[in-house]
Tab-separated table of C-alpha atoms in Angstrom:
chain	number	residue	atom	x	y	z
Z	1	MET	CA	-24.385	-28.740	-33.814
Z	2	ASP	CA	-24.935	-25.738	-31.557
Z	3	LYS	CA	-24.889	-26.464	-27.883
Z	4	LYS	CA	-27.851	-25.459	-25.772
Z	5	LYS	CA	-27.387	-22.148	-24.017
Z	6	SER	CA	-26.762	-22.342	-20.303
Z	7	ILE	CA	-29.006	-20.536	-17.834
Z	8	TRP	CA	-26.183	-18.048	-17.238
Z	9	THR	CA	-25.913	-17.243	-20.930
Z	10	ILE	CA	-29.667	-16.719	-21.182
Z	11	ILE	CA	-29.607	-14.380	-18.177
Z	12	SER	CA	-26.630	-12.455	-19.525
Z	13	GLU	CA	-28.181	-11.931	-22.960
Z	14	THR	CA	-31.749	-11.091	-21.925
Z	15	ARG	CA	-32.191	-7.455	-20.977
Z	16	ILE	CA	-35.676	-7.909	-19.511
Z	17	ILE	CA	-34.238	-10.385	-16.998
Z	18	HIS	CA	-31.703	-7.741	-15.941
Z	19	ILE	CA	-34.565	-5.306	-15.334
Z	20	LEU	CA	-36.669	-7.798	-13.375
Z	21	LEU	CA	-33.686	-8.797	-11.238
Z	22	SER	CA	-32.955	-5.126	-10.562
Z	23	ILE	CA	-36.563	-4.515	-9.492
Z	24	LEU	CA	-36.490	-7.587	-7.264
Z	25	LEU	CA	-33.236	-6.450	-5.653
Z	26	GLY	CA	-34.750	-3.016	-5.132
Z	27	PHE	CA	-37.604	-4.484	-3.115
Z	28	VAL	CA	-35.164	-6.711	-1.204
Z	29	VAL	CA	-33.145	-3.652	-0.175
Z	30	GLY	CA	-36.389	-1.889	0.775
Z	31	ALA	CA	-37.342	-4.870	2.934
Z	32	PHE	CA	-33.926	-4.751	4.610
Z	33	PHE	CA	-34.478	-1.142	5.678
Z	34	LEU	CA	-37.964	-1.990	6.943
Z	35	VAL	CA	-36.513	-4.754	9.093
Z	36	VAL	CA	-33.802	-2.421	10.408
Z	37	MET	CA	-36.505	0.063	11.407
Z	38	GLY	CA	-38.444	-2.694	13.142
Z	39	LEU	CA	-41.399	-2.549	10.755
Z	40	ASP	CA	-43.474	-5.385	9.315
Z	41	VAL	CA	-42.329	-6.035	5.743
Z	42	GLY	CA	-45.466	-7.988	4.871
Z	43	ALA	CA	-47.765	-5.241	6.138
Z	44	ALA	CA	-45.874	-2.503	4.282
Z	45	TYR	CA	-45.660	-4.315	0.957
Z	46	GLY	CA	-49.188	-5.651	1.374
Z	47	ARG	CA	-50.450	-2.099	1.770
Z	48	LEU	CA	-48.458	-1.021	-1.260
Z	49	ILE	CA	-50.033	-3.738	-3.402
Z	50	SER	CA	-53.590	-3.399	-2.099
Z	51	SER	CA	-53.611	0.360	-2.664
Z	52	VAL	CA	-52.990	0.006	-6.405
Z	53	THR	CA	-55.029	-3.087	-7.254
Z	54	SER	CA	-58.523	-1.712	-6.588
Z	55	VAL	CA	-60.387	0.011	-9.418
Z	56	LYS	CA	-60.016	3.429	-7.831
Z	57	GLY	CA	-56.405	2.768	-6.869
Z	58	PHE	CA	-55.461	1.637	-10.362
Z	59	SER	CA	-57.103	4.734	-11.850
Z	60	TYR	CA	-54.800	6.779	-9.617
Z	61	VAL	CA	-51.865	4.725	-10.928
Z	62	VAL	CA	-52.836	5.609	-14.498
Z	63	VAL	CA	-53.224	9.314	-13.690
Z	64	TYR	CA	-49.896	9.402	-11.859
Z	65	GLY	CA	-48.217	7.413	-14.622
Z	66	ILE	CA	-49.136	9.672	-17.568
Z	67	PRO	CA	-46.406	12.316	-17.058
Z	68	TYR	CA	-43.840	9.574	-16.375
Z	69	ILE	CA	-44.774	7.841	-19.614
Z	70	MET	CA	-44.408	11.025	-21.646
Z	71	THR	CA	-41.112	12.159	-20.122
Z	72	GLY	CA	-39.921	8.551	-20.337
Z	73	LEU	CA	-40.701	8.501	-24.066
Z	74	SER	CA	-38.864	11.797	-24.422
Z	75	VAL	CA	-35.725	10.486	-22.726
Z	76	ALA	CA	-35.922	7.080	-24.447
Z	77	PHE	CA	-36.229	8.679	-27.885
Z	78	SER	CA	-33.112	10.748	-27.294
Z	79	PHE	CA	-31.294	7.698	-25.865
Z	80	ARG	CA	-31.979	5.768	-29.053
Z	81	THR	CA	-30.511	8.623	-31.092
Z	82	GLY	CA	-27.358	8.944	-29.012
Z	83	ILE	CA	-28.302	12.023	-26.971
Z	84	PHE	CA	-28.724	12.079	-23.204
Z	85	ASN	CA	-31.777	14.284	-22.680
Z	86	ILE	CA	-31.516	15.422	-19.097
Z	87	GLY	CA	-33.587	18.480	-20.038
Z	88	ALA	CA	-36.989	16.795	-20.090
Z	89	GLU	CA	-37.766	18.549	-16.802
Z	90	GLY	CA	-37.499	21.999	-18.377
Z	91	GLN	CA	-39.310	20.886	-21.520
Z	92	PHE	CA	-42.119	19.490	-19.370
Z	93	VAL	CA	-42.403	22.800	-17.483
Z	94	VAL	CA	-42.513	25.068	-20.550
Z	95	GLY	CA	-44.980	22.721	-22.234
Z	96	ALA	CA	-47.296	22.879	-19.229
Z	97	MET	CA	-47.050	26.678	-19.064
Z	98	ALA	CA	-47.748	27.038	-22.795
Z	99	ALA	CA	-50.885	24.908	-22.424
Z	100	ALA	CA	-51.893	26.925	-19.340
Z	101	CYS	CA	-51.577	30.246	-21.165
Z	102	ILE	CA	-53.656	29.008	-24.086
Z	103	GLY	CA	-56.268	27.499	-21.777
Z	104	ILE	CA	-56.509	30.712	-19.764
Z	105	LEU	CA	-56.379	33.330	-22.521
Z	106	LEU	CA	-58.694	31.544	-24.985
Z	107	PRO	CA	-61.402	30.181	-22.659
Z	108	ASN	CA	-64.348	30.450	-25.032
Z	109	LEU	CA	-63.035	28.209	-27.782
Z	110	PRO	CA	-64.897	24.896	-28.051
Z	111	PRO	CA	-63.122	21.824	-26.614
Z	112	VAL	CA	-62.635	20.307	-30.059
Z	113	VAL	CA	-60.470	23.333	-30.929
Z	114	LEU	CA	-59.009	24.364	-27.573
Z	115	ILE	CA	-57.706	20.966	-26.456
Z	116	PRO	CA	-55.716	20.277	-29.670
Z	117	LEU	CA	-54.485	23.865	-29.577
Z	118	CYS	CA	-53.142	23.339	-26.047
Z	119	PHE	CA	-51.467	20.136	-27.168
Z	120	ILE	CA	-49.851	21.830	-30.174
Z	121	GLY	CA	-48.707	24.813	-28.105
Z	122	SER	CA	-47.120	22.579	-25.473
Z	123	MET	CA	-45.327	20.477	-28.077
Z	124	LEU	CA	-43.991	23.568	-29.854
Z	125	ALA	CA	-42.725	25.008	-26.570
Z	126	GLY	CA	-40.987	21.753	-25.628
Z	127	ALA	CA	-39.552	21.360	-29.134
Z	128	ILE	CA	-38.130	24.897	-29.124
Z	129	TRP	CA	-36.554	24.248	-25.719
Z	130	GLY	CA	-34.833	21.198	-27.183
Z	131	ILE	CA	-33.832	22.858	-30.470
Z	132	VAL	CA	-32.047	25.718	-28.693
Z	133	VAL	CA	-29.847	23.207	-26.873
Z	134	GLY	CA	-29.191	21.371	-30.150
Z	135	PHE	CA	-28.243	24.645	-31.841
Z	136	LEU	CA	-25.746	25.453	-29.079
Z	137	LYS	CA	-24.239	21.985	-29.491
Z	138	ASN	CA	-23.995	22.181	-33.269
Z	139	LYS	CA	-22.839	25.795	-33.509
Z	140	TRP	CA	-20.327	26.031	-30.681
Z	141	GLY	CA	-19.933	22.443	-29.459
Z	142	ILE	CA	-21.474	23.197	-26.055
Z	143	ASN	CA	-22.149	19.977	-24.148
Z	144	GLU	CA	-25.866	19.267	-24.267
Z	145	VAL	CA	-25.995	17.859	-20.735
Z	146	LEU	CA	-24.687	21.092	-19.222
Z	147	SER	CA	-26.964	23.190	-21.429
Z	148	MET	CA	-30.012	21.150	-20.483
Z	149	ILE	CA	-29.303	21.452	-16.758
Z	150	MET	CA	-29.113	25.226	-17.135
Z	151	PHE	CA	-32.240	25.314	-19.294
Z	152	ASN	CA	-34.132	23.353	-16.654
Z	153	TRP	CA	-33.529	26.229	-14.245
Z	154	ILE	CA	-34.377	28.821	-16.869
Z	155	ALA	CA	-37.694	27.036	-17.468
Z	156	PHE	CA	-38.278	26.912	-13.714
Z	157	TYR	CA	-37.895	30.674	-13.225
Z	158	LEU	CA	-39.595	31.524	-16.522
Z	159	SER	CA	-42.654	29.562	-15.415
Z	160	ASN	CA	-42.719	31.428	-12.111
Z	161	PHE	CA	-42.406	34.768	-13.944
Z	162	ILE	CA	-45.268	34.002	-16.332
Z	163	ALA	CA	-47.422	32.752	-13.457
Z	164	GLY	CA	-47.024	36.185	-11.850
Z	165	ILE	CA	-48.291	38.142	-14.880
Z	166	PRO	CA	-51.682	39.721	-13.969
Z	167	ALA	CA	-53.481	38.180	-16.955
Z	168	ILE	CA	-52.262	34.709	-15.922
Z	169	HIS	CA	-52.024	34.945	-12.129
Z	170	SER	CA	-54.877	33.734	-9.947
Z	171	ASP	CA	-57.426	36.380	-8.948
Z	172	GLY	CA	-57.362	35.055	-5.380
Z	173	THR	CA	-54.570	34.771	-2.856
Z	174	ALA	CA	-53.163	31.516	-4.256
Z	175	GLU	CA	-49.606	31.671	-5.576
Z	176	ALA	CA	-50.607	30.040	-8.839
Z	177	THR	CA	-52.072	30.691	-12.256
Z	178	LYS	CA	-55.747	30.919	-12.924
Z	179	ASN	CA	-57.535	27.672	-13.633
Z	180	ILE	CA	-57.598	26.738	-17.283
Z	181	SER	CA	-60.939	26.812	-19.057
Z	182	ALA	CA	-63.204	23.828	-18.533
Z	183	ASN	CA	-63.131	23.490	-22.329
Z	184	ALA	CA	-59.410	22.653	-22.085
Z	185	SER	CA	-59.837	19.931	-19.473
Z	186	THR	CA	-59.355	16.252	-20.294
Z	187	LEU	CA	-61.159	15.052	-17.168
Z	188	LEU	CA	-63.840	12.397	-17.567
Z	189	SER	CA	-67.375	13.385	-16.688
Z	190	LYS	CA	-68.329	13.187	-13.016
Z	191	ASP	CA	-71.146	10.754	-13.852
Z	192	LEU	CA	-68.760	8.373	-15.618
Z	193	ILE	CA	-66.229	8.639	-12.790
Z	194	SER	CA	-68.914	7.878	-10.222
Z	195	GLN	CA	-70.366	5.037	-12.282
Z	196	LEU	CA	-67.001	3.311	-12.776
Z	197	GLY	CA	-65.684	4.085	-9.295
Z	198	LEU	CA	-62.619	5.931	-10.568
Z	199	CYS	CA	-60.516	8.581	-8.855
Z	200	PRO	CA	-61.717	12.215	-9.102
Z	201	THR	CA	-58.898	13.147	-11.496
Z	202	ALA	CA	-59.473	10.284	-13.935
Z	203	ASN	CA	-58.957	11.561	-17.475
Z	204	TRP	CA	-58.458	10.290	-20.992
Z	205	GLY	CA	-54.870	11.500	-21.251
Z	206	ILE	CA	-53.682	7.891	-21.001
Z	207	PHE	CA	-55.058	7.279	-24.506
Z	208	VAL	CA	-52.985	10.187	-25.835
Z	209	ALA	CA	-49.939	8.686	-24.095
Z	210	LEU	CA	-50.675	5.295	-25.686
Z	211	VAL	CA	-51.063	6.832	-29.152
Z	212	MET	CA	-47.768	8.691	-28.741
Z	213	THR	CA	-46.105	5.446	-27.625
Z	214	VAL	CA	-47.203	3.751	-30.849
Z	215	ILE	CA	-46.145	6.743	-32.949
Z	216	VAL	CA	-42.689	6.860	-31.351
Z	217	TRP	CA	-42.251	3.131	-31.978
Z	218	LEU	CA	-43.276	3.515	-35.610
Z	219	VAL	CA	-40.944	6.468	-36.126
Z	220	ILE	CA	-37.957	4.697	-34.567
Z	221	GLU	CA	-38.459	1.243	-36.054
Z	222	LYS	CA	-40.380	1.706	-39.299
Z	223	THR	CA	-39.294	4.970	-40.899
Z	224	THR	CA	-36.271	6.286	-42.735
Z	225	LEU	CA	-36.079	9.128	-40.230
Z	226	GLY	CA	-35.791	6.649	-37.380
Z	227	TYR	CA	-33.075	4.754	-39.220
Z	228	ARG	CA	-31.067	7.952	-39.741
Z	229	LEU	CA	-31.439	9.012	-36.119
Z	230	LYS	CA	-30.397	5.583	-34.825
Z	231	ALA	CA	-27.433	5.578	-37.214
Z	232	VAL	CA	-26.263	8.901	-35.789
Z	233	GLY	CA	-26.739	7.535	-32.282
Z	234	ALA	CA	-24.720	4.418	-33.063
Z	235	ASN	CA	-21.782	6.197	-34.700
Z	236	LYS	CA	-22.121	9.769	-35.873
Z	237	PHE	CA	-18.860	9.635	-37.834
Z	238	ALA	CA	-19.961	6.591	-39.799
Z	239	ALA	CA	-23.390	8.163	-40.307
Z	240	GLU	CA	-21.798	11.346	-41.643
Z	241	TYR	CA	-19.573	9.304	-43.939
Z	242	GLY	CA	-22.725	7.606	-45.205
Z	243	GLY	CA	-24.232	10.935	-46.211
Z	244	ILE	CA	-26.450	11.651	-43.177
Z	245	ASN	CA	-26.612	15.252	-42.001
Z	246	VAL	CA	-25.572	14.753	-38.368
Z	247	ASN	CA	-26.330	18.293	-37.173
Z	248	ARG	CA	-29.813	18.206	-38.645
Z	249	SER	CA	-30.425	14.797	-37.091
Z	250	ILE	CA	-29.412	16.108	-33.652
Z	251	LEU	CA	-31.808	19.046	-33.980
Z	252	THR	CA	-34.598	16.733	-35.139
Z	253	ALA	CA	-34.038	14.305	-32.280
Z	254	LEU	CA	-34.031	17.064	-29.656
Z	255	ALA	CA	-37.103	18.691	-31.182
Z	256	ILE	CA	-39.108	15.459	-31.096
Z	257	SER	CA	-37.820	14.611	-27.625
Z	258	GLY	CA	-38.729	18.074	-26.353
Z	259	ALA	CA	-42.173	17.931	-27.949
Z	260	LEU	CA	-42.942	14.668	-26.152
Z	261	ALA	CA	-41.924	16.100	-22.769
Z	262	GLY	CA	-43.868	19.295	-23.457
Z	263	LEU	CA	-46.979	17.292	-24.286
Z	264	GLY	CA	-46.500	15.447	-21.005
Z	265	GLY	CA	-46.676	18.787	-19.196
Z	266	ALA	CA	-49.920	19.646	-20.967
Z	267	LEU	CA	-51.495	16.269	-20.161
Z	268	HIS	CA	-50.563	16.653	-16.502
Z	269	LEU	CA	-52.013	20.155	-16.332
Z	270	MET	CA	-55.193	19.471	-18.290
Z	271	GLY	CA	-55.965	16.167	-16.632
Z	272	MET	CA	-54.906	16.665	-13.051
Z	273	GLY	CA	-53.771	20.093	-11.866
Z	274	GLY	CA	-55.904	22.558	-13.823
Z	275	ARG	CA	-53.439	25.301	-12.873
Z	276	ILE	CA	-49.718	25.767	-12.267
Z	277	SER	CA	-48.429	26.762	-8.857
Z	278	ILE	CA	-45.439	29.056	-8.468
Z	279	PHE	CA	-42.641	26.567	-7.922
Z	280	SER	CA	-40.497	26.468	-4.829
Z	281	SER	CA	-38.448	23.598	-6.257
Z	282	GLN	CA	-38.325	21.442	-9.363
Z	283	GLU	CA	-41.024	18.774	-9.441
Z	284	GLY	CA	-38.800	16.073	-10.901
Z	285	PHE	CA	-41.015	14.693	-13.670
Z	286	GLY	CA	-38.197	14.934	-16.181
Z	287	PHE	CA	-35.772	13.100	-13.934
Z	288	ALA	CA	-38.398	10.432	-13.255
Z	289	GLY	CA	-38.590	10.034	-17.021
Z	290	ILE	CA	-34.936	8.968	-17.015
Z	291	VAL	CA	-35.854	6.201	-14.565
Z	292	ALA	CA	-38.811	5.138	-16.727
Z	293	ALA	CA	-36.574	5.035	-19.802
Z	294	LEU	CA	-34.002	2.895	-17.981
Z	295	ILE	CA	-36.593	0.463	-16.627
Z	296	GLY	CA	-38.282	0.303	-20.033
Z	297	CYS	CA	-34.971	-0.443	-21.819
Z	298	SER	CA	-35.554	2.700	-23.931
Z	299	HIS	CA	-38.215	0.780	-25.868
Z	300	PRO	CA	-41.458	2.771	-26.323
Z	301	PHE	CA	-43.755	0.006	-25.092
Z	302	GLY	CA	-41.358	-0.836	-22.292
Z	303	VAL	CA	-41.419	2.821	-21.244
Z	304	PHE	CA	-45.226	2.815	-21.274
Z	305	PHE	CA	-45.401	0.024	-18.711
Z	306	ALA	CA	-42.424	1.411	-16.795
Z	307	GLY	CA	-44.292	4.708	-16.446
Z	308	LEU	CA	-47.300	2.877	-15.022
Z	309	PHE	CA	-44.988	0.974	-12.674
Z	310	TYR	CA	-43.474	4.234	-11.468
Z	311	GLY	CA	-46.981	5.648	-11.052
Z	312	ALA	CA	-47.924	2.628	-8.943
Z	313	LEU	CA	-44.886	3.129	-6.723
Z	314	THR	CA	-45.610	6.849	-6.370
Z	315	TYR	CA	-49.256	6.431	-5.446
Z	316	GLY	CA	-48.814	3.241	-3.423
Z	317	GLY	CA	-45.857	4.746	-1.584
Z	318	SER	CA	-48.019	7.649	-0.422
Z	319	LYS	CA	-50.136	5.129	1.522
Z	320	LEU	CA	-47.270	3.480	3.405
Z	321	ASN	CA	-47.635	5.869	6.327
Z	322	LEU	CA	-50.963	4.166	7.084
Z	323	VAL	CA	-48.987	1.176	8.365
Z	324	GLY	CA	-46.253	3.256	9.979
Z	325	ALA	CA	-43.738	2.921	7.149
Z	326	PRO	CA	-42.021	6.026	5.765
Z	327	THR	CA	-43.115	7.146	2.309
Z	328	GLN	CA	-39.439	7.778	1.502
Z	329	LEU	CA	-39.050	4.000	1.218
Z	330	ILE	CA	-40.158	4.310	-2.411
Z	331	ASN	CA	-37.197	6.570	-3.136
Z	332	VAL	CA	-34.916	3.911	-1.685
Z	333	ILE	CA	-36.488	1.210	-3.866
Z	334	VAL	CA	-36.383	3.313	-7.041
Z	335	GLY	CA	-32.823	4.432	-6.379
Z	336	THR	CA	-31.711	0.844	-5.814
Z	337	VAL	CA	-33.438	-0.319	-9.004
Z	338	VAL	CA	-31.680	2.393	-11.008
Z	339	LEU	CA	-28.347	1.499	-9.393
Z	340	PHE	CA	-28.633	-2.178	-10.319
Z	341	ILE	CA	-29.789	-1.350	-13.836
Z	342	ALA	CA	-26.774	0.920	-14.211
Z	343	ILE	CA	-24.405	-1.860	-13.137
Z	344	SER	CA	-26.245	-4.604	-15.028
Z	345	VAL	CA	-23.046	-5.144	-16.996
Z	346	VAL	CA	-22.312	-7.583	-14.171
Z	347	PHE	CA	-25.155	-9.763	-15.454
Z	348	GLU	CA	-23.697	-9.599	-18.954
Z	349	ARG	CA	-20.469	-11.128	-17.642
Z	350	LEU	CA	-22.320	-14.221	-16.422
Z	351	LYS	CA	-21.970	-15.870	-19.823
Z	352	TYR	CA	-18.270	-16.227	-19.098
Z	353	VAL	CA	-18.935	-18.131	-15.887
Z	354	GLN	CA	-18.282	-21.845	-16.352
Z	355	PHE	CA	-19.354	-24.552	-13.968
Z	356	LYS	CA	-17.630	-27.514	-15.602
Z	357	LYS	CA	-15.491	-30.123	-13.853
Z	358	LYS	CA	-11.828	-29.418	-14.403
Z	359	PRO	CA	-10.081	-32.026	-16.622
Z	360	LYS	CA	-7.522	-34.201	-14.907
Z	361	PRO	CA	-3.834	-33.582	-15.679
Z	362	ALA	CA	-2.439	-35.768	-18.489
Z	363	ALA	CA	0.182	-37.394	-16.234
Z	364	ALA	CA	-2.400	-38.431	-13.688
Z	365	GLN	CA	-4.618	-39.772	-16.444
Z	366	ASN	CA	-1.745	-41.952	-17.813
Z	367	VAL	CA	-0.953	-43.344	-14.354
Z	368	LYS	CA	-4.623	-44.237	-13.859
Z	369	GLU	CA	-4.772	-45.994	-17.256
Z	370	GLY	CA	-1.576	-47.994	-16.423
Z	371	THR	CA	-3.006	-49.080	-13.093
Z	372	ASP	CA	-6.190	-50.277	-14.733
Z	373	LYS	CA	-4.178	-52.452	-17.101
């Protein structure tokens, strides 16, 4: 008969518990720094919670969370296929710029045509950005992590170059592109926003993110393609021995991963920004996607909620200065959460911890039995 699992075994084998413990420890570390600075922990965390639980506040959480969900899906998809996609930042940028160019240069197309066209253009741009890296890896064995870091910077400067082209650049003094056509916007109507009490940038991009979450889950878990990609991620040599084209699988995985990040850039542009500023530094959406993928255990639905959680921290953290707490506290919390998730192997070792009474030596046991007689 199987023995009941101890609490330590349950903790060690349950990944979601590792994540929750890491989040809890992140907030504990954040509280420690608040105490060191002489600030009220209850007031700071109370403000953080209250700012995201109202209707308007939660709508901000959703808007902020959309790009994190999409880049998180991008990174998680590549994780599941054995590739570390640190290039989601660049894929996000080129996807946003592709959508901007389409929305600016084709302003008179009806929304039913222009919006899908922006989505398709952004996904193609992101996919191409991923495929190039995959080609370099397959053809010459160039490490994809190094290539992606370089391509992030190429995307950064390419976006700035395109934003400076006269046909794309703002007609005013702003160092940014023109605004995309209203027909390319995913914003909700002002009447609906006012009626529901939502934030001014409330948009329906969250439904696109949810649909993509379901699609990614179906592809990974329910299709032959997903099985092949996971097989390559688990052991590419065994997969190749089993007849799977490893190089093609790598290209496919990077293309899909890049398309997801590119679509995230389009959703952010069309639902929030409306134009792209000339960058002075990288925005970090792709790197935030790595955090979302880690918190979400690289599971599509886990990433969806992790993206919303990150959005809540981002928006709620911006309100901490109202109680005198530094907004950088959120970076401390997120960094600590990632650190504990990264070292969660410690939790996995808990199943080897035993809290049983040590048996008595045989000699002592015999002496005790003789005394009793």
